[in-house]
Coordinates of C-alpha atoms and ligand atoms in Angstrom, one line a residue:
M1 CA -15.9 18.2 5.0
N2 CA -12.2 18.8 4.7
L3 CA -9.8 16.1 6.2
A4 CA -8.2 19.0 8.1
H5 CA -11.3 19.2 10.3
L6 CA -10.3 15.8 11.8
L7 CA -7.1 17.3 13.0
Q8 CA -8.8 20.5 14.3
R9 CA -11.2 18.4 16.4
R10 CA -8.5 16.4 18.0
A11 CA -6.6 19.5 18.8
L12 CA -9.6 21.2 20.4
Q13 CA -10.5 18.2 22.5
H14 CA -7.0 17.0 23.5
P15 CA -4.5 19.7 22.7
Q16 CA -1.8 18.3 25.0
R17 CA -2.1 14.7 24.0
H18 CA 1.0 13.3 22.3
A19 CA 0.6 13.0 18.5
I20 CA 3.7 12.8 16.4
F21 CA 6.9 11.0 17.4
S22 CA 10.4 11.0 15.8
G23 CA 11.7 7.7 17.1
T24 CA 10.8 7.7 20.8
Q25 CA 10.7 11.5 21.1
C26 CA 7.4 13.3 20.9
V27 CA 7.8 16.2 18.5
A28 CA 4.2 17.4 18.3
S29 CA 1.0 17.3 20.5
H30 CA -2.3 17.3 18.6
G31 CA -2.5 21.1 19.4
E32 CA 0.9 21.8 18.0
W33 CA 0.2 19.6 14.9
A34 CA -3.0 21.6 14.2
S35 CA -1.4 25.0 14.7
R36 CA 1.6 24.1 12.5
A37 CA -0.7 22.8 9.8
A38 CA -2.8 26.0 10.0
R39 CA 0.3 28.1 9.6
V40 CA 1.6 26.1 6.7
G41 CA -1.8 26.6 5.1
A42 CA -1.6 30.4 5.7
H43 CA 1.9 30.6 4.2
L44 CA 0.9 28.6 1.1
H45 CA -2.0 31.0 0.6
A46 CA 0.3 33.9 1.0
A47 CA 2.6 32.3 -1.6
G48 CA -0.3 32.6 -4.0
L49 CA -1.7 29.1 -4.0
A50 CA -5.4 28.7 -4.3
P51 CA -7.7 25.9 -3.2
G52 CA -7.4 23.0 -5.6
D53 CA -3.7 23.7 -6.4
R54 CA -1.3 20.8 -6.1
V55 CA 1.5 20.5 -3.6
V56 CA 4.1 17.8 -4.1
L57 CA 5.7 16.0 -1.1
F58 CA 8.9 14.4 -2.2
M59 CA 10.3 13.4 1.2
R60 CA 11.5 10.4 3.0
N61 CA 9.3 9.4 5.9
H62 CA 9.5 12.3 8.3
P63 CA 7.4 13.7 11.2
R64 CA 6.9 16.9 9.1
Y65 CA 5.2 14.8 6.4
L66 CA 2.0 14.9 8.5
E67 CA 2.3 18.5 9.4
L68 CA 2.8 19.6 5.8
M69 CA 0.2 17.3 4.4
F70 CA -2.5 18.6 6.8
G71 CA -1.2 22.1 6.2
A72 CA -1.9 21.7 2.5
W73 CA -5.4 20.4 3.3
W74 CA -6.1 23.2 5.7
A75 CA -5.6 25.6 2.8
G76 CA -7.9 23.4 0.5
L77 CA -4.9 22.2 -1.6
V78 CA -4.3 18.8 -3.1
V79 CA -1.3 16.8 -1.9
V80 CA 0.8 14.8 -4.4
P81 CA 2.9 12.5 -2.2
V82 CA 5.7 11.0 -4.4
N83 CA 7.6 7.9 -3.7
A84 CA 10.9 9.0 -2.2
K85 CA 12.8 6.5 -4.3
L86 CA 11.8 7.9 -7.7
H87 CA 14.5 9.4 -9.9
I88 CA 14.3 13.2 -10.1
K89 CA 13.3 13.0 -13.7
E90 CA 10.3 10.8 -12.8
V91 CA 9.4 13.3 -10.1
Q92 CA 9.7 16.1 -12.6
W93 CA 7.3 14.2 -14.8
I94 CA 4.8 14.1 -12.0
V95 CA 5.3 17.8 -11.2
D96 CA 4.6 18.6 -14.8
N97 CA 1.7 16.2 -15.2
S98 CA 0.0 17.4 -12.0
A99 CA 0.8 21.0 -12.8
A100 CA 1.9 21.3 -9.2
R101 CA 2.8 24.7 -7.8
W102 CA 4.8 23.9 -4.8
A103 CA 7.0 21.1 -3.4
F104 CA 8.3 20.1 0.0
V105 CA 11.4 17.9 -0.2
T106 CA 13.9 16.4 2.1
S107 CA 17.5 16.9 1.0
D108 CA 18.4 13.2 1.2
V109 CA 15.9 12.4 -1.6
A110 CA 16.3 15.8 -3.4
P111 CA 19.8 17.0 -2.8
D112 CA 19.4 19.8 -5.4
P113 CA 15.9 21.2 -5.0
A114 CA 16.6 23.6 -7.9
A115 CA 16.6 20.5 -10.2
L116 CA 12.8 20.6 -9.9
T117 CA 11.4 23.2 -12.3
G118 CA 8.1 24.8 -13.1
L119 CA 7.1 25.3 -9.5
D120 CA 6.5 28.6 -7.6
G121 CA 8.6 27.2 -4.7
V122 CA 10.5 24.2 -3.5
M123 CA 11.1 24.1 0.3
D124 CA 13.4 21.8 2.2
A125 CA 11.2 20.4 5.0
E126 CA 14.1 20.4 7.3
S127 CA 15.2 24.0 6.6
A128 CA 15.1 27.0 8.9
A129 CA 12.7 28.6 6.5
C130 CA 10.2 25.7 6.9
T131 CA 10.6 25.7 10.7
A132 CA 9.8 29.4 10.6
W133 CA 6.6 28.6 8.6
L134 CA 5.6 26.0 11.1
E135 CA 6.4 28.0 14.2
D136 CA 5.8 31.7 13.6
G137 CA 3.1 33.4 15.6
A138 CA 0.8 34.5 12.8
G139 CA -2.9 34.3 13.4
L140 CA -4.5 31.0 12.5
P141 CA -6.7 30.9 9.4
A142 CA -10.0 29.0 9.2
I143 CA -10.0 25.7 7.3
E144 CA -10.9 26.1 3.7
E145 CA -14.2 24.6 2.7
R146 CA -14.0 21.5 0.6
A147 CA -16.8 19.4 -1.1
P148 CA -16.7 15.7 -0.4
T149 CA -16.0 15.2 -4.2
D150 CA -13.0 17.5 -4.2
T151 CA -9.6 15.8 -4.6
A152 CA -7.5 15.6 -1.5
W153 CA -4.7 13.3 -2.6
L154 CA -3.4 12.8 -6.2
F155 CA -1.9 9.4 -6.0
Y156 CA 0.4 8.4 -8.9
T157 CA 0.1 4.7 -9.5
S158 CA 3.3 2.8 -8.8
G159 CA 3.0 1.5 -12.4
T160 CA 4.9 -1.7 -13.0
T161 CA 4.5 -0.7 -16.7
G162 CA 4.1 2.5 -18.6
R163 CA 3.7 6.1 -17.3
P164 CA 2.0 6.4 -13.9
K165 CA -1.5 7.9 -13.8
G166 CA -2.7 10.4 -11.2
V167 CA -5.6 8.9 -9.2
M168 CA -7.9 11.6 -7.9
I169 CA -8.7 10.5 -4.3
T170 CA -11.3 12.7 -2.7
H171 CA -11.9 13.8 0.9
R172 CA -14.9 11.5 0.9
N173 CA -12.8 8.6 -0.3
L174 CA -10.4 9.0 2.6
I175 CA -13.0 9.6 5.2
T176 CA -14.8 6.4 4.1
M177 CA -11.4 4.6 4.2
G178 CA -10.7 5.9 7.7
L179 CA -14.1 4.9 9.1
T180 CA -13.9 1.4 7.5
Y181 CA -10.6 0.7 9.2
F182 CA -12.3 0.4 12.6
N183 CA -14.8 -2.1 11.4
D184 CA -12.9 -4.2 8.9
V185 CA -9.3 -3.9 9.9
D186 CA -8.8 -3.1 13.6
P187 CA -10.4 -1.0 16.3
I188 CA -8.0 1.8 17.4
A189 CA -7.7 3.3 20.9
A190 CA -6.3 6.7 21.7
G191 CA -3.3 5.1 23.4
D192 CA -2.4 3.1 20.2
A193 CA 0.4 4.1 17.9
I194 CA 0.9 3.6 14.2
A195 CA 4.5 3.3 12.9
Y196 CA 5.4 4.4 9.5
A197 CA 7.6 1.5 8.4
A198 CA 6.6 1.7 4.7
P199 CA 6.5 4.8 2.5
M200 CA 4.1 7.5 3.7
S201 CA 3.5 8.4 0.1
H202 CA 1.5 5.2 -0.2
G203 CA -0.8 3.0 2.0
A204 CA 1.2 3.6 5.2
G205 CA 0.6 7.3 5.0
I206 CA -3.1 6.9 4.1
Y207 CA -3.5 5.0 7.4
A208 CA -2.6 8.2 9.2
I209 CA -6.3 9.1 8.8
P210 CA -8.0 6.4 10.9
H211 CA -5.3 6.9 13.5
L212 CA -5.9 10.6 13.6
M213 CA -9.7 9.9 13.8
A214 CA -9.0 7.9 17.0
G215 CA -6.6 10.4 18.4
A216 CA -3.8 7.8 18.4
R217 CA 0.0 8.4 18.2
H218 CA 2.0 8.6 14.9
V219 CA 5.6 7.2 15.1
V220 CA 8.1 7.9 12.4
P221 CA 11.1 5.6 13.0
A222 CA 14.3 7.7 13.4
S223 CA 15.9 5.8 10.5
G224 CA 13.1 7.2 8.2
G225 CA 13.0 3.8 6.6
F226 CA 12.4 0.1 7.4
D227 CA 14.6 -1.6 10.0
A228 CA 13.0 -4.6 11.7
A229 CA 15.1 -4.5 14.8
E230 CA 14.4 -0.8 15.2
L231 CA 10.7 -1.4 15.0
F232 CA 10.8 -4.2 17.7
A233 CA 12.7 -1.8 20.0
L234 CA 10.4 1.1 19.3
G235 CA 7.3 -1.0 20.1
R236 CA 8.9 -2.1 23.4
Q237 CA 9.5 1.5 24.3
L238 CA 6.3 3.2 23.1
G239 CA 3.8 0.3 23.4
P240 CA 2.7 -2.2 20.7
L241 CA 2.7 -0.6 17.3
S242 CA 0.3 -1.0 14.4
L243 CA 1.7 -0.7 10.9
F244 CA 1.0 -1.4 7.2
A245 CA 3.5 -3.2 5.1
A246 CA 3.9 -5.1 1.9
P247 CA 4.4 -8.9 2.3
T248 CA 8.2 -8.6 1.7
I249 CA 8.5 -6.3 4.7
V250 CA 6.3 -8.5 6.8
K251 CA 8.6 -11.4 6.0
R252 CA 11.6 -9.5 7.2
I253 CA 9.8 -8.7 10.5
V254 CA 9.0 -12.4 11.0
D255 CA 12.7 -13.2 10.1
E256 CA 13.8 -10.8 12.8
A257 CA 11.4 -12.3 15.4
E258 CA 12.7 -15.8 14.5
A259 CA 16.3 -14.8 14.6
A260 CA 15.9 -13.1 18.0
G261 CA 14.1 -16.2 19.3
L262 CA 11.1 -14.2 20.4
S263 CA 7.9 -15.9 21.5
P264 CA 4.5 -14.8 20.1
A265 CA 3.8 -13.1 23.4
Q266 CA 7.1 -11.2 23.2
C267 CA 6.2 -10.1 19.7
G268 CA 3.0 -8.8 21.2
Q269 CA 5.0 -6.3 23.3
S270 CA 6.2 -4.7 20.0
F271 CA 3.3 -5.1 17.7
K272 CA -0.4 -4.8 18.0
T273 CA -1.5 -5.2 14.4
I274 CA 0.4 -5.7 11.2
V275 CA -1.7 -5.0 8.2
Y276 CA -0.4 -6.5 5.0
G277 CA -1.4 -6.0 1.4
G278 CA -0.3 -4.5 -1.9
A279 CA 1.1 -7.7 -3.3
P280 CA 0.4 -11.4 -2.9
M281 CA 1.0 -12.9 0.5
Y282 CA 1.5 -16.6 0.0
A283 CA -0.3 -19.1 2.3
A284 CA 3.0 -20.6 3.4
D285 CA 4.3 -17.2 4.4
I286 CA 1.2 -16.1 6.4
Q287 CA 1.1 -19.5 8.2
R288 CA 4.7 -19.0 9.3
A289 CA 4.0 -15.4 10.3
L290 CA 1.1 -16.5 12.5
R291 CA 3.1 -19.3 14.0
V292 CA 6.1 -17.1 14.9
M293 CA 4.3 -13.9 15.9
G294 CA 0.8 -14.9 16.9
P295 CA -2.6 -13.5 15.8
R296 CA -1.6 -10.0 15.0
F297 CA -2.1 -9.9 11.2
V298 CA -4.9 -8.5 9.0
Q299 CA -4.8 -8.6 5.2
I300 CA -6.3 -5.9 3.0
Y301 CA -6.7 -5.7 -0.7
G302 CA -7.2 -2.4 -2.5
Q303 CA -5.5 -0.3 -5.0
G304 CA -4.8 3.4 -5.5
E305 CA -8.1 3.7 -7.3
S306 CA -9.9 2.5 -4.1
P307 CA -7.3 3.3 -1.5
M308 CA -6.9 0.5 1.1
V309 CA -10.6 -0.5 0.6
G310 CA -11.6 -3.6 -1.3
T311 CA -11.5 -6.7 0.8
A312 CA -10.1 -7.6 4.2
L313 CA -9.1 -10.9 5.7
G314 CA -9.4 -10.2 9.4
R315 CA -7.8 -11.8 12.5
A316 CA -10.8 -14.0 13.2
H317 CA -10.8 -15.6 9.8
L318 CA -7.0 -16.0 9.9
A319 CA -7.3 -17.7 13.2
D320 CA -10.2 -20.0 12.4
A321 CA -8.1 -23.0 11.7
S322 CA -10.9 -25.5 12.3
H323 CA -12.9 -24.1 9.3
P324 CA -13.0 -26.7 6.5
R325 CA -11.9 -24.1 4.0
H326 CA -9.3 -22.5 6.2
A327 CA -6.4 -23.3 3.8
E328 CA -8.3 -21.6 0.9
R329 CA -9.2 -18.7 3.0
L330 CA -5.6 -18.1 4.0
A331 CA -4.7 -17.8 0.3
S332 CA -7.6 -15.5 -0.3
V333 CA -7.8 -11.7 0.3
G334 CA -10.9 -12.0 2.4
V335 CA -14.3 -10.5 2.1
A336 CA -15.7 -7.1 0.9
Q337 CA -14.9 -4.3 3.3
T338 CA -18.1 -2.6 4.7
P339 CA -18.6 0.3 2.3
V340 CA -18.0 -1.5 -1.0
R341 CA -19.5 -4.3 -3.1
I342 CA -17.1 -6.6 -4.9
R343 CA -18.0 -8.4 -8.1
V344 CA -16.2 -10.8 -10.3
A345 CA -17.3 -10.2 -13.8
G346 CA -16.9 -11.3 -17.4
P347 CA -16.0 -8.8 -20.1
D348 CA -19.7 -7.7 -20.3
G349 CA -19.6 -6.7 -16.6
E350 CA -22.1 -9.3 -15.6
P351 CA -21.4 -11.2 -12.4
L352 CA -19.9 -14.7 -12.8
P353 CA -20.9 -17.7 -10.8
A354 CA -18.9 -18.6 -7.6
G355 CA -15.6 -20.2 -8.4
E356 CA -15.2 -18.7 -11.9
V357 CA -12.3 -16.4 -12.7
G358 CA -13.0 -12.9 -14.0
E359 CA -12.1 -9.3 -13.5
V360 CA -12.5 -7.9 -10.0
L361 CA -14.8 -4.9 -9.8
I362 CA -15.4 -2.6 -6.8
Q363 CA -18.3 -0.2 -6.2
G364 CA -18.6 2.2 -3.3
D365 CA -17.6 5.5 -1.7
S366 CA -13.9 4.6 -1.6
V367 CA -13.6 4.5 -5.4
M368 CA -11.7 7.4 -7.0
A369 CA -13.2 10.3 -8.8
G370 CA -11.2 9.4 -11.9
Y371 CA -7.7 9.8 -13.4
W372 CA -6.3 13.3 -13.4
R373 CA -6.8 14.9 -16.8
N374 CA -7.1 11.5 -18.4
P375 CA -10.7 11.0 -19.6
E376 CA -9.9 7.9 -21.7
A377 CA -8.3 6.0 -18.8
T378 CA -11.1 7.1 -16.5
A379 CA -13.7 5.9 -18.9
A380 CA -11.9 2.5 -19.2
A381 CA -11.6 2.1 -15.4
L382 CA -15.0 3.4 -14.3
R383 CA -17.9 1.8 -16.1
D384 CA -21.5 1.7 -15.0
G385 CA -20.7 2.7 -11.5
W386 CA -18.0 0.0 -11.0
L387 CA -14.2 0.3 -10.8
W388 CA -12.5 -2.2 -13.1
T389 CA -9.4 -3.1 -11.1
G390 CA -7.5 -5.1 -13.8
D391 CA -7.1 -7.8 -11.2
M392 CA -8.4 -11.3 -11.9
G393 CA -10.0 -13.3 -9.2
A394 CA -12.8 -15.6 -8.1
L395 CA -15.3 -15.3 -5.3
D396 CA -16.4 -18.4 -3.4
A397 CA -19.9 -19.0 -2.2
D398 CA -19.2 -17.3 1.1
G399 CA -17.9 -14.1 -0.6
F400 CA -14.1 -14.7 -0.1
L401 CA -12.1 -13.3 -3.0
T402 CA -9.1 -15.2 -4.2
L403 CA -6.9 -13.2 -6.6
K404 CA -5.4 -15.0 -9.5
D405 CA -3.2 -12.6 -11.2
R406 CA -3.3 -9.3 -13.1
S407 CA -4.8 -10.2 -16.5
K408 CA -1.5 -9.4 -18.2
D409 CA 0.3 -11.9 -16.0
L410 CA -1.9 -14.8 -17.0
I411 CA 0.0 -17.5 -18.9
I412 CA -1.7 -19.2 -21.8
S413 CA 0.2 -22.4 -22.7
G414 CA -1.2 -24.7 -25.3
G415 CA -4.6 -23.0 -25.0
S416 CA -4.8 -23.6 -21.2
N417 CA -4.9 -20.7 -18.7
I418 CA -2.3 -20.9 -16.0
Y419 CA -2.4 -18.6 -13.1
P420 CA 1.2 -17.9 -12.0
R421 CA 0.1 -17.4 -8.4
E422 CA -1.1 -21.0 -8.1
V423 CA 2.3 -22.3 -9.2
E424 CA 4.1 -19.9 -6.9
E425 CA 2.1 -21.1 -4.0
V426 CA 3.3 -24.6 -4.6
L427 CA 6.9 -23.7 -5.2
L428 CA 7.0 -21.8 -2.0
T429 CA 6.2 -25.0 0.0
A430 CA 9.1 -26.9 -1.7
P431 CA 12.1 -27.5 0.6
G432 CA 14.9 -24.8 0.2
V433 CA 12.8 -22.2 -1.6
A434 CA 12.7 -18.7 -0.2
E435 CA 11.0 -16.8 -3.0
A436 CA 9.4 -17.7 -6.4
A437 CA 8.0 -15.8 -9.3
V438 CA 6.4 -17.5 -12.3
V439 CA 6.0 -15.9 -15.7
G440 CA 5.3 -16.9 -19.3
A441 CA 8.0 -17.0 -22.0
P442 CA 7.1 -17.0 -25.7
D443 CA 7.3 -20.4 -27.2
P444 CA 6.8 -21.4 -30.9
E445 CA 5.1 -24.6 -30.0
W446 CA 2.9 -23.8 -27.0
G447 CA 2.4 -20.0 -27.4
E448 CA 3.9 -19.6 -24.0
I449 CA 5.7 -21.8 -21.5
V450 CA 5.8 -21.5 -17.8
V451 CA 9.1 -20.3 -16.4
A452 CA 9.9 -20.1 -12.7
F453 CA 12.4 -17.8 -11.1
V454 CA 13.4 -19.3 -7.8
V455 CA 15.5 -17.8 -4.9
P456 CA 17.0 -20.4 -2.6
L457 CA 17.0 -20.1 1.2
P458 CA 20.4 -19.2 2.5
G459 CA 22.6 -22.3 2.3
A460 CA 20.1 -24.3 0.3
A461 CA 21.0 -25.8 -3.1
L462 CA 18.1 -26.1 -5.5
D463 CA 17.9 -28.6 -8.3
S464 CA 15.3 -28.1 -11.0
K465 CA 14.7 -31.9 -11.3
V466 CA 13.7 -32.0 -7.6
L467 CA 11.5 -28.9 -8.0
D468 CA 9.9 -30.5 -11.1
A469 CA 9.1 -33.7 -9.1
F470 CA 7.7 -31.6 -6.3
C471 CA 5.3 -29.7 -8.7
L472 CA 4.2 -33.0 -10.3
D473 CA 3.2 -34.1 -6.9
H474 CA 1.1 -31.0 -6.3
I475 CA -0.4 -29.4 -9.4
A476 CA -1.6 -30.5 -12.9
R477 CA 1.2 -31.5 -15.2
F478 CA 0.5 -28.7 -17.7
K479 CA 0.9 -26.0 -15.1
R480 CA 4.3 -27.0 -13.9
P481 CA 7.3 -24.9 -15.0
K482 CA 9.1 -26.1 -18.1
R483 CA 12.2 -24.2 -17.1
Y484 CA 13.7 -23.0 -13.8
E485 CA 16.0 -20.0 -13.3
I486 CA 17.7 -20.2 -9.9
V487 CA 18.5 -16.5 -8.9
D488 CA 19.9 -14.7 -5.9
A489 CA 17.0 -12.2 -5.8
L490 CA 13.9 -11.1 -7.6
P491 CA 13.6 -7.6 -9.1
K492 CA 11.2 -5.5 -7.1
N493 CA 9.8 -2.0 -7.3
N494 CA 10.0 0.5 -4.5
Y495 CA 6.9 -1.0 -2.8
G496 CA 8.3 -4.5 -2.8
K497 CA 6.2 -5.8 -5.7
V498 CA 8.0 -8.3 -8.0
L499 CA 8.5 -6.7 -11.4
K500 CA 7.3 -9.5 -13.7
T501 CA 7.9 -7.2 -16.7
V502 CA 11.6 -7.3 -15.9
L503 CA 11.6 -11.1 -15.6
R504 CA 9.8 -11.4 -18.9
E505 CA 12.3 -9.1 -20.5
R506 CA 15.1 -11.4 -19.2
L507 CA 13.5 -14.3 -21.1
Ligands
AMP601 P1 -1.4 0.1 -5.9 O1 -2.4 0.8 -6.7 O2 0.0 0.6 -6.1 O3 -1.7 0.1 -4.4 O4 -1.4 -1.4 -6.3 C1 -2.6 -2.1 -6.2 C2 -2.5 -3.5 -6.8 O5 -1.7 -4.3 -5.9 C3 -3.8 -4.2 -6.9 O6 -4.5 -3.9 -8.0 C4 -3.4 -5.7 -6.8 O7 -2.9 -6.1 -8.1 C5 -2.2 -5.7 -5.9 N1 -2.6 -6.0 -4.5 C6 -3.1 -5.1 -3.6 N2 -3.4 -5.8 -2.4 C7 -3.1 -7.1 -2.6 C8 -3.2 -8.3 -1.8 N3 -3.7 -8.2 -0.6 N4 -2.9 -9.4 -2.4 C9 -2.4 -9.5 -3.7 N5 -2.3 -8.4 -4.5 C10 -2.6 -7.2 -4.0

């Protein structure tokens, strides 16, 4: 099974149905999408690429992203979607590491395509040459056969430290992910629409698959990026949108709803479902989001190594305010998604009792085949049939997983383990605090001390004494920050994750 078969089926059944939108304008029906993909596949073959070869996509979010990605799959190739905000030298590193043969770029992110070397071809996705590839009248080739274990997507980890690794995501992984969406995230109807508000090189783009399975519409905002007001307007025009976004983006959508004075029902005209994940969503933030926008949120936890599939915290659990453990559940990442098992294990891989913190392991058909040409890293991450995620967490007796922190973010002060997330959750409920990130700083006496970087809400003045008193009121004394740094903003990577390494360097 090749993912391109999903597109072909949609095209055969409903060729005229609207598929891809640029803003409010339909730019491809399912039939056009499939025939363009087939032609791209034929041209890539003619250019000498053979099944299994890698094709880099270094593009801003663009309607052609979908046509080119499925074109590569049609020809049995492997796509390497690259974050559009990377430096050209970082992209070159990925081109070399993946031994890619072709790249599609957009000129805004790659103004000088010739700067990328070692490829058989670099094509501007908006060029006349690319249009000719998509539109010419050549006969349509058959879809190249692929085994379920063949790689479809080589995903370079966003890497808050060190060199990224290429995660080999197979056709089976992505089909599993797509089917799981309907059960654990949200049912999709053919009239629904997904909006690409976050980078298509990451989770947002991966969610094209369940939406294609359902024959839904795919909307690339005209700005090609994230603009909350644009999304509200698009949803009103096209019908309620579904989207995936990191918590920082969700926060900005909620800010927009609040600033525009919209009721939850009015928010429902623009948004059907907002799936969030990729970084911690604090309980205070999701409570506010639910209050302002209504029950249109679902959380997922996964990682590139098990794309979008780990746990999910669905609408029903988020809404179940009468449950005695609702507050804990809001701060959790939910329960195992259907095709996987989740285990919290000690260093020997044995499961720990409920409530104990250990490393989160995932097992199932969504788990990657391994890291590209990196057997050592693969052997470290895949052991005895389980993916070792590097995330620390605890399961409760009902199977809800609460993430603590990445093992490297854990603070050990005076011999006690302190999970930054716990301290951050408290700080975020303190008056005047917009954002908080807690890290450890080396200390001769304690080993490490807890330091909080805190961003005030607009117009608020923060005082470390007041924050200290607030923490003393809410958490154990030894966990409270010994030092506060009041800052205008937190350093974040391109996906909105706070870069704790940068904060630690500042200390
Ligand atoms: P990536 O491979 O770039 O998608 O990053 C995956 C990592 O993001 C995971 O290993 C977690 O550390 C973090 N992450 C993903 N989803 C969540 C979530 N819902 N809550 C907290 N952290 C998350």
